Every structure is written in structure tokens, then in C-alpha cells.
């Protein structure tokens, strides 16, 4: 059995006590890998990579919930109990803003829009709707891939907005 004592002793002599990085050896390994072209790839850009170039974000819809959601609470003011739903609906008109862009859907809510929920189209699994007031507005429910739900209540112009959302979901999944 042979023992190579010589190189082991040299290794221990060259080892620094504070475990610092040897810059000379690091530069030598970097130059070795660069000479051997380990980091260079000659892959051509595919069509999907060209599509993934970021377009500027453009706003398709931005606004509050539909004003038609105030109809029933306004009629219920005639009863004393109906004042509270009317106030809640009125406050919601001022505090909630929907924004639908070509990259994401965001809902600003709370006092002065302090709370913000944003989702991107690639996270959307399913979009469903429930119409209100004879199709004037709709509640749009967006189910995400992790089964979380985002509800856009009384979304105005819901037909155009749903079509835009569905087009972006299909486009992003391809």
C-alpha cells in the first residue's frame, strides 16, 4: 500500500487558517471554464422567447364598481334597517377601484386604496360570472391555480372585460 504524503503536506501548508478564499485559484478556475466555453451557449432564440419581450403595460379598464349596485340599497332607505346597506354600498363606490391591464388584474380597496390585490394572468385557472340586474353588471369570480378566489363585484362593462381577460389567459398559456 502506497501513501502519498508529499502532496498532503503541501496542501496543509498552503491552507490558510481563517478559511479565506484564494483569489489566485479562483481566477485560474474562471479562466479555465471560459477557455473551455462552458458558459457560452449557441442556442437560437425561439418564437416563445421573442414573445416574452415585455410590452409596455396598457390599462384596458380602470374604475369603481357599477353604480347600478346602489339601486336596491337606495330603495331600502325607506326602512330604518336599509340605511346601513346603503351606506356600505356608497362607501364601496368610493373605496374600491378595479384595474385590468394587459399584464395583471388589480383591486385597490380600503380607505384611500391602502389594500391592493394583484394577480397575473398566468396564475388564473378559471373565470366564472354571475350576472345582475338583467345582465347590466356581473360578479366575476377568478379562481387561481392555488384555488384562491378573487371576486370582482358589480364589474361594469363585464362582457368586454371578460373577453379581454379570457384572451389574455389564452395568450399567456400558449
Tab-separated table of C-alpha atoms in Angstrom, residues 14-156:
chain	number	residue	atom	x	y	z
A	14	UNK	CA	-0.847	26.229	1.726
A	15	UNK	CA	-4.186	26.148	3.533
A	16	UNK	CA	-4.965	29.391	5.314
A	17	UNK	CA	-6.140	29.231	8.898
A	18	UNK	CA	-9.038	31.678	8.513
A	19	UNK	CA	-10.566	29.731	5.554
A	20	UNK	CA	-10.285	32.763	3.272
A	21	UNK	CA	-10.859	32.354	-0.453
A	22	UNK	CA	-7.716	32.056	-2.537
A	23	UNK	CA	-8.235	34.662	-5.274
A	24	UNK	CA	-5.443	33.308	-7.473
A	25	UNK	CA	-7.013	29.834	-7.653
A	26	UNK	CA	-10.455	31.353	-8.219
A	27	UNK	CA	-9.197	33.362	-11.203
A	28	UNK	CA	-7.495	30.278	-12.612
A	29	UNK	CA	-10.694	28.218	-12.459
A	30	UNK	CA	-12.699	31.037	-14.035
A	31	UNK	CA	-10.235	31.314	-16.915
A	32	UNK	CA	-10.274	27.515	-17.365
A	33	UNK	CA	-14.066	27.424	-17.697
A	34	UNK	CA	-14.100	30.430	-20.021
A	35	UNK	CA	-11.453	28.860	-22.264
A	36	UNK	CA	-13.435	25.633	-22.488
A	37	UNK	CA	-16.647	27.561	-23.372
A	38	UNK	CA	-18.626	26.066	-20.508
A	39	UNK	CA	-20.702	29.223	-20.077
A	40	UNK	CA	-21.272	30.026	-23.720
A	41	UNK	CA	-24.255	28.542	-25.484
A	42	UNK	CA	-25.143	28.874	-29.111
A	43	UNK	CA	-28.900	28.457	-28.739
A	44	UNK	CA	-31.091	30.314	-31.181
A	45	UNK	CA	-33.964	32.401	-29.875
A	46	UNK	CA	-37.211	30.581	-30.214
A	47	UNK	CA	-40.505	32.217	-31.021
A	48	UNK	CA	-41.641	31.967	-27.399
A	49	UNK	CA	-38.609	33.919	-26.198
A	50	UNK	CA	-39.378	36.651	-28.696
A	51	UNK	CA	-42.985	36.782	-27.486
A	52	UNK	CA	-41.838	37.085	-23.888
A	53	UNK	CA	-40.349	40.500	-24.500
A	54	UNK	CA	-42.175	42.845	-22.205
A	55	UNK	CA	-44.617	45.155	-23.860
A	56	UNK	CA	-45.451	48.366	-22.046
A	57	UNK	CA	-48.312	47.858	-19.645
A	58	UNK	CA	-51.516	49.346	-21.008
A	59	UNK	CA	-54.694	49.849	-18.991
A	60	UNK	CA	-57.803	48.291	-20.533
A	61	UNK	CA	-60.274	49.201	-17.759
A	62	UNK	CA	-59.961	51.223	-14.585
A	63	UNK	CA	-62.826	52.306	-12.397
A	64	UNK	CA	-65.161	51.675	-9.466
A	65	UNK	CA	-67.885	49.041	-9.262
A	66	UNK	CA	-71.039	49.691	-11.266
A	67	UNK	CA	-73.314	52.444	-9.964
A	68	UNK	CA	-76.269	50.128	-10.515
A	69	UNK	CA	-75.423	48.277	-7.298
A	70	UNK	CA	-76.805	51.337	-5.449
A	71	UNK	CA	-80.372	50.806	-6.757
A	72	UNK	CA	-81.669	48.274	-4.227
A	73	UNK	CA	-79.917	49.819	-1.182
A	74	UNK	CA	-81.328	53.223	-2.173
A	75	UNK	CA	-84.842	51.789	-2.265
A	76	UNK	CA	-84.266	50.132	1.096
A	77	UNK	CA	-83.622	53.539	2.752
A	78	UNK	CA	-87.385	53.734	3.242
A	79	UNK	CA	-86.906	51.278	6.091
A	80	UNK	CA	-84.703	52.190	9.008
A	81	UNK	CA	-82.693	48.991	8.590
A	82	UNK	CA	-81.917	49.822	4.934
A	83	UNK	CA	-79.729	52.792	5.849
A	84	UNK	CA	-76.771	50.572	6.775
A	85	UNK	CA	-76.613	48.641	3.463
A	86	UNK	CA	-76.952	51.933	1.579
A	87	UNK	CA	-74.014	53.470	3.465
A	88	UNK	CA	-71.912	50.325	2.966
A	89	UNK	CA	-72.605	50.297	-0.771
A	90	UNK	CA	-71.924	54.019	-1.093
A	91	UNK	CA	-68.599	53.694	0.742
A	92	UNK	CA	-67.679	50.800	-1.534
A	93	UNK	CA	-68.200	53.055	-4.559
A	94	UNK	CA	-65.558	55.447	-3.252
A	95	UNK	CA	-63.082	52.920	-1.836
A	96	UNK	CA	-62.876	50.162	-4.476
A	97	UNK	CA	-61.115	50.510	-7.836
A	98	UNK	CA	-60.643	47.772	-10.410
A	99	UNK	CA	-57.732	47.929	-12.857
A	100	UNK	CA	-57.430	45.488	-15.742
A	101	UNK	CA	-54.239	45.728	-17.812
A	102	UNK	CA	-52.534	43.553	-20.392
A	103	UNK	CA	-50.285	42.097	-17.648
A	104	UNK	CA	-52.391	41.886	-14.492
A	105	UNK	CA	-55.651	42.485	-12.687
A	106	UNK	CA	-55.550	44.596	-9.546
A	107	UNK	CA	-58.149	45.610	-6.990
A	108	UNK	CA	-57.478	48.633	-4.779
A	109	UNK	CA	-59.685	48.790	-1.715
A	110	UNK	CA	-59.779	50.205	1.781
A	111	UNK	CA	-59.541	53.789	2.913
A	112	UNK	CA	-57.711	55.722	0.162
A	113	UNK	CA	-56.865	52.447	-1.622
A	114	UNK	CA	-54.475	51.189	1.033
A	115	UNK	CA	-55.122	47.492	0.303
A	116	UNK	CA	-54.120	46.166	-3.092
A	117	UNK	CA	-54.578	42.707	-4.564
A	118	UNK	CA	-52.792	41.942	-7.822
A	119	UNK	CA	-52.875	38.777	-9.885
A	120	UNK	CA	-51.111	37.946	-13.125
A	121	UNK	CA	-52.798	36.078	-15.939
A	122	UNK	CA	-50.551	33.008	-15.756
A	123	UNK	CA	-51.892	32.269	-12.245
A	124	UNK	CA	-55.541	32.161	-13.352
A	125	UNK	CA	-57.142	28.740	-13.541
A	126	UNK	CA	-60.796	29.563	-14.184
A	127	UNK	CA	-63.052	32.611	-14.651
A	128	UNK	CA	-66.795	32.487	-13.973
A	129	UNK	CA	-69.571	35.065	-13.690
A	130	UNK	CA	-72.985	35.699	-12.210
A	131	UNK	CA	-74.992	38.439	-13.916
A	132	UNK	CA	-77.029	41.054	-12.054
A	133	UNK	CA	-79.819	43.439	-12.987
A	134	UNK	CA	-80.718	41.618	-16.167
A	135	UNK	CA	-77.145	41.452	-17.460
A	136	UNK	CA	-76.256	45.088	-16.774
A	137	UNK	CA	-73.413	44.119	-14.417
A	138	UNK	CA	-71.844	40.878	-13.262
A	139	UNK	CA	-69.927	39.455	-10.353
A	140	UNK	CA	-66.798	37.925	-11.847
A	141	UNK	CA	-65.043	35.224	-9.813
A	142	UNK	CA	-61.447	34.423	-10.723
A	143	UNK	CA	-60.079	31.125	-9.394
A	144	UNK	CA	-56.294	30.933	-9.181
A	145	UNK	CA	-54.113	27.836	-9.560
A	146	UNK	CA	-53.739	27.565	-5.778
A	147	UNK	CA	-57.586	27.617	-5.504
A	148	UNK	CA	-57.652	31.142	-4.060
A	149	UNK	CA	-60.541	33.256	-5.325
A	150	UNK	CA	-60.773	36.891	-6.305
A	151	UNK	CA	-64.237	38.363	-6.690
A	152	UNK	CA	-64.851	41.460	-8.783
A	153	UNK	CA	-68.307	42.510	-7.575
A	154	UNK	CA	-70.534	44.563	-9.871
A	155	UNK	CA	-67.944	44.811	-12.611
A	156	UNK	CA	-69.194	47.328	-15.187
